Amino acid sequence: MREIHYIYFMKLRFIAFFSFCALFMSLYAQSGQSAQWRYIENYKDMAVNQMHRYKIPASITLAQGLCESGAGQSRLAREAHNHFGIKVGMNWTGPYMIMSDDRPDDRFRKYRTDDESYEDHSKFLATGQRYRPLFNLKITDYKGWAHGLKNAGYATNPRYAEMLIGVIERFNLQQFDSYTHGRYHARSKTNKDTSAESDFFARHIVYKINRNYMIIAVIGDTWESVSRETGVSVRKLLKYNDRPKGSPLQLGDIVYLQKKRTKADKAYKGIPHMVQPGESLYDISQRYAIRLKSLYTLNALSPDYVPEPGDLIWLR
């Protein structure tokens, strides 16, 4: 009997530990994604401006900023406005911050503003002899730039190029390489259509989740306006987002522009989502780009199921 109780106790401990891990992973992923999206929103215009002045792809600048600064959360970014991990070097006469990196007393450049960091990063690449071949590449060749930066020794990480490319494609940062002074011009139509389309993509970032493109609704958006600017019919938008006809589009809603997947990305294999207070199954389906019907099937849920905080929802 004592052995049975011990086994039961160990199972409870395992379940509790697994639930804690799932919650931690869920919250970590959510906070990390939010920080990255905020970073993109805050610095995309700065990156585009640098692209027009120095011919460095905005996607590369943003990806490097995201990676090097931890989406703006690193101590170096917060206290020194240094978003790119640039060290003092021989020609730097300004202030610096001492931090442990390759050596325990490495000196990193300190800026007064984020703008100064972005400007110095552009000058660092544009005036560096080892980076000169990169400026022969097309502005849209972000993969060539990523591999070129790695080969030129910008970072010691052997997978630096793959890391940059992964970030660019995950958040669809290559869209900013087609901006003309803050305007998107992916395809040309009439002047009226081009102007409207440019304004739409200037106000929205197109994200990529689970190999599916999406935007977040802003003030003034309706299903009809999103349909008009993206070319996806209202009927399909409603279907892709599991929304009934007549359902209003509200500020902050996630809007998928393609049919969602039947299961989450491979990164969530064996990792369930823990339901948070006030969270619906629909919220979970939108967050992970999974069809609502598929979530019911994956978890063998009844049609009248109502999620409770702490429930584990399998994503694939």
mmCIF file of C-alpha atoms in Angstrom, residues 106-270:
data_model
loop_
_atom_site.group_PDB
_atom_site.id
_atom_site.type_symbol
_atom_site.label_atom_id
_atom_site.label_comp_id
_atom_site.label_asym_id
_atom_site.label_seq_id
_atom_site.Cartn_x
_atom_site.Cartn_y
_atom_site.Cartn_z
ATOM 1 C CA ASP A 106 35.089 44.624 -22.992
ATOM 2 C CA ARG A 107 34.136 48.226 -23.782
ATOM 3 C CA PHE A 108 30.953 48.911 -25.726
ATOM 4 C CA ARG A 109 29.959 52.187 -27.319
ATOM 5 C CA LYS A 110 27.431 54.267 -25.423
ATOM 6 C CA TYR A 111 24.968 56.534 -27.241
ATOM 7 C CA ARG A 112 22.658 59.328 -26.150
ATOM 8 C CA THR A 113 19.699 58.041 -28.180
ATOM 9 C CA ASP A 114 18.539 54.986 -30.138
ATOM 10 C CA ASP A 115 18.813 57.050 -33.327
ATOM 11 C CA GLU A 116 22.538 57.503 -32.700
ATOM 12 C CA SER A 117 22.939 53.741 -32.356
ATOM 13 C CA TYR A 118 21.166 53.054 -35.657
ATOM 14 C CA GLU A 119 23.160 55.799 -37.405
ATOM 15 C CA ASP A 120 26.476 54.516 -36.045
ATOM 16 C CA HIS A 121 25.614 50.957 -37.061
ATOM 17 C CA SER A 122 25.057 52.115 -40.649
ATOM 18 C CA LYS A 123 28.330 54.062 -40.687
ATOM 19 C CA PHE A 124 30.132 51.095 -39.108
ATOM 20 C CA LEU A 125 29.110 48.892 -42.051
ATOM 21 C CA ALA A 126 29.352 51.556 -44.773
ATOM 22 C CA THR A 127 32.891 52.620 -43.859
ATOM 23 C CA GLY A 128 34.275 49.210 -42.951
ATOM 24 C CA GLN A 129 36.569 47.814 -45.624
ATOM 25 C CA ARG A 130 35.581 44.212 -44.906
ATOM 26 C CA TYR A 131 31.883 44.976 -45.465
ATOM 27 C CA ARG A 132 32.359 46.815 -48.765
ATOM 28 C CA PRO A 133 31.481 43.810 -51.022
ATOM 29 C CA LEU A 134 28.023 43.667 -49.397
ATOM 30 C CA PHE A 135 27.045 46.975 -50.980
ATOM 31 C CA ASN A 136 27.265 45.359 -54.425
ATOM 32 C CA LEU A 137 24.297 43.132 -53.502
ATOM 33 C CA LYS A 138 20.700 44.024 -54.281
ATOM 34 C CA ILE A 139 18.863 45.779 -51.471
ATOM 35 C CA THR A 140 16.379 42.887 -51.423
ATOM 36 C CA ASP A 141 19.071 40.183 -51.094
ATOM 37 C CA TYR A 142 18.796 39.780 -47.321
ATOM 38 C CA LYS A 143 20.198 36.238 -47.476
ATOM 39 C CA GLY A 144 23.328 37.464 -49.262
ATOM 40 C CA TRP A 145 23.724 40.200 -46.669
ATOM 41 C CA ALA A 146 23.267 37.774 -43.783
ATOM 42 C CA HIS A 147 25.936 35.373 -45.074
ATOM 43 C CA GLY A 148 28.180 38.304 -46.002
ATOM 44 C CA LEU A 149 28.047 39.713 -42.474
ATOM 45 C CA LYS A 150 28.945 36.317 -41.031
ATOM 46 C CA ASN A 151 31.812 35.788 -43.495
ATOM 47 C CA ALA A 152 33.137 39.286 -42.792
ATOM 48 C CA GLY A 153 33.331 38.470 -39.100
ATOM 49 C CA TYR A 154 30.546 40.635 -37.688
ATOM 50 C CA ALA A 155 29.761 37.903 -35.144
ATOM 51 C CA THR A 156 31.541 34.781 -33.921
ATOM 52 C CA ASN A 157 28.388 32.646 -33.828
ATOM 53 C CA PRO A 158 28.847 30.054 -36.624
ATOM 54 C CA ARG A 159 25.090 30.126 -37.322
ATOM 55 C CA TYR A 160 24.781 33.912 -37.324
ATOM 56 C CA ALA A 161 23.599 34.043 -40.944
ATOM 57 C CA GLU A 162 20.946 31.381 -40.404
ATOM 58 C CA MET A 163 19.817 33.154 -37.244
ATOM 59 C CA LEU A 164 19.325 36.469 -39.078
ATOM 60 C CA ILE A 165 17.525 34.818 -41.986
ATOM 61 C CA GLY A 166 15.262 32.933 -39.582
ATOM 62 C CA VAL A 167 14.284 36.139 -37.761
ATOM 63 C CA ILE A 168 13.670 37.985 -41.042
ATOM 64 C CA GLU A 169 11.423 35.271 -42.444
ATOM 65 C CA ARG A 170 9.633 34.572 -39.162
ATOM 66 C CA PHE A 171 8.544 38.200 -38.833
ATOM 67 C CA ASN A 172 8.400 38.943 -42.569
ATOM 68 C CA LEU A 173 10.944 41.741 -42.174
ATOM 69 C CA GLN A 174 11.811 41.570 -45.892
ATOM 70 C CA GLN A 175 8.645 43.565 -46.543
ATOM 71 C CA PHE A 176 10.477 46.671 -45.304
ATOM 72 C CA ASP A 177 13.105 46.316 -48.034
ATOM 73 C CA SER A 178 10.386 47.344 -50.498
ATOM 74 C CA TYR A 179 9.511 50.551 -48.655
ATOM 75 C CA THR A 180 9.976 53.859 -50.442
ATOM 76 C CA HIS A 181 10.305 56.583 -47.814
ATOM 77 C CA GLY A 182 8.025 54.724 -45.418
ATOM 78 C CA ARG A 183 5.648 53.449 -48.114
ATOM 79 C CA TYR A 184 5.138 49.910 -49.307
ATOM 80 C CA HIS A 185 5.070 49.374 -53.068
ATOM 81 C CA ALA A 186 4.979 45.640 -53.673
ATOM 82 C CA ARG A 187 2.887 45.910 -56.818
ATOM 83 C CA SER A 188 1.830 48.817 -58.983
ATOM 84 C CA LYS A 189 -1.745 49.591 -60.035
ATOM 85 C CA THR A 190 -3.436 52.911 -60.646
ATOM 86 C CA ASN A 191 -2.130 55.896 -58.718
ATOM 87 C CA LYS A 192 -5.213 55.805 -56.504
ATOM 88 C CA ASP A 193 -4.862 52.091 -55.723
ATOM 89 C CA THR A 194 -1.112 52.389 -55.096
ATOM 90 C CA SER A 195 -1.605 55.282 -52.692
ATOM 91 C CA ALA A 196 -4.282 53.419 -50.718
ATOM 92 C CA GLU A 197 -2.228 50.236 -50.638
ATOM 93 C CA SER A 198 0.880 52.108 -49.504
ATOM 94 C CA ASP A 199 -1.038 53.703 -46.649
ATOM 95 C CA PHE A 200 -2.408 50.317 -45.561
ATOM 96 C CA PHE A 201 1.016 48.656 -45.357
ATOM 97 C CA ALA A 202 2.524 51.713 -43.726
ATOM 98 C CA ARG A 203 -0.012 51.255 -40.897
ATOM 99 C CA HIS A 204 0.258 47.472 -40.614
ATOM 100 C CA ILE A 205 3.109 45.052 -40.058
ATOM 101 C CA VAL A 206 2.626 41.698 -41.781
ATOM 102 C CA TYR A 207 3.701 38.969 -39.361
ATOM 103 C CA LYS A 208 4.299 35.304 -40.064
ATOM 104 C CA ILE A 209 3.120 32.678 -37.578
ATOM 105 C CA ASN A 210 3.079 28.954 -38.266
ATOM 106 C CA ARG A 211 3.868 29.671 -41.964
ATOM 107 C CA ASN A 212 0.791 31.900 -42.138
ATOM 108 C CA TYR A 213 0.698 35.642 -42.783
ATOM 109 C CA MET A 214 -1.343 37.854 -40.468
ATOM 110 C CA ILE A 215 -1.878 41.451 -39.422
ATOM 111 C CA ILE A 216 -3.218 43.036 -36.255
ATOM 112 C CA ALA A 217 -6.270 45.244 -36.751
ATOM 113 C CA VAL A 218 -5.770 48.954 -36.071
ATOM 114 C CA ILE A 219 -8.248 51.803 -35.638
ATOM 115 C CA GLY A 220 -10.484 52.161 -38.693
ATOM 116 C CA ASP A 221 -10.035 48.618 -39.971
ATOM 117 C CA THR A 222 -13.050 46.616 -41.133
ATOM 118 C CA TRP A 223 -13.292 43.278 -42.881
ATOM 119 C CA GLU A 224 -14.157 45.195 -46.042
ATOM 120 C CA SER A 225 -11.147 47.531 -45.827
ATOM 121 C CA VAL A 226 -8.730 44.661 -45.126
ATOM 122 C CA SER A 227 -10.236 42.736 -48.041
ATOM 123 C CA ARG A 228 -9.901 45.721 -50.349
ATOM 124 C CA GLU A 229 -6.243 46.334 -49.516
ATOM 125 C CA THR A 230 -5.037 42.710 -49.374
ATOM 126 C CA GLY A 231 -7.092 41.233 -52.214
ATOM 127 C CA VAL A 232 -8.530 38.504 -49.957
ATOM 128 C CA SER A 233 -12.332 38.365 -50.086
ATOM 129 C CA VAL A 234 -14.376 39.097 -46.967
ATOM 130 C CA ARG A 235 -15.856 35.604 -47.173
ATOM 131 C CA LYS A 236 -12.387 34.036 -47.083
ATOM 132 C CA LEU A 237 -11.147 36.353 -44.324
ATOM 133 C CA LEU A 238 -14.054 35.326 -42.123
ATOM 134 C CA LYS A 239 -13.485 31.652 -42.943
ATOM 135 C CA TYR A 240 -9.722 31.824 -42.358
ATOM 136 C CA ASN A 241 -10.284 33.448 -38.966
ATOM 137 C CA ASP A 242 -13.176 31.218 -37.795
ATOM 138 C CA ARG A 243 -15.532 34.192 -37.627
ATOM 139 C CA PRO A 244 -19.282 34.166 -38.400
ATOM 140 C CA LYS A 245 -20.819 36.443 -41.001
ATOM 141 C CA GLY A 246 -21.603 39.852 -39.546
ATOM 142 C CA SER A 247 -18.940 39.541 -36.835
ATOM 143 C CA PRO A 248 -17.314 42.994 -36.401
ATOM 144 C CA LEU A 249 -13.553 43.451 -36.658
ATOM 145 C CA GLN A 250 -12.207 45.078 -33.518
ATOM 146 C CA LEU A 251 -9.007 46.887 -32.571
ATOM 147 C CA GLY A 252 -6.249 44.385 -31.768
ATOM 148 C CA ASP A 253 -7.882 41.415 -33.502
ATOM 149 C CA ILE A 254 -5.535 39.014 -35.258
ATOM 150 C CA VAL A 255 -6.442 38.689 -38.948
ATOM 151 C CA TYR A 256 -4.995 35.775 -40.904
ATOM 152 C CA LEU A 257 -4.683 36.240 -44.651
ATOM 153 C CA GLN A 258 -4.409 32.511 -45.391
ATOM 154 C CA LYS A 259 -6.100 29.355 -44.164
ATOM 155 C CA LYS A 260 -4.756 28.393 -40.744
ATOM 156 C CA ARG A 261 -2.951 25.079 -40.185
ATOM 157 C CA THR A 262 -4.352 21.935 -38.621
ATOM 158 C CA LYS A 263 -1.624 21.919 -35.965
ATOM 159 C CA ALA A 264 0.996 24.242 -34.501
ATOM 160 C CA ASP A 265 4.622 24.657 -35.488
ATOM 161 C CA LYS A 266 6.992 21.742 -34.771
ATOM 162 C CA ALA A 267 8.541 23.779 -31.952
ATOM 163 C CA TYR A 268 5.432 22.961 -29.879
ATOM 164 C CA LYS A 269 5.716 19.197 -30.261
ATOM 165 C CA GLY A 270 5.073 17.701 -26.830
#
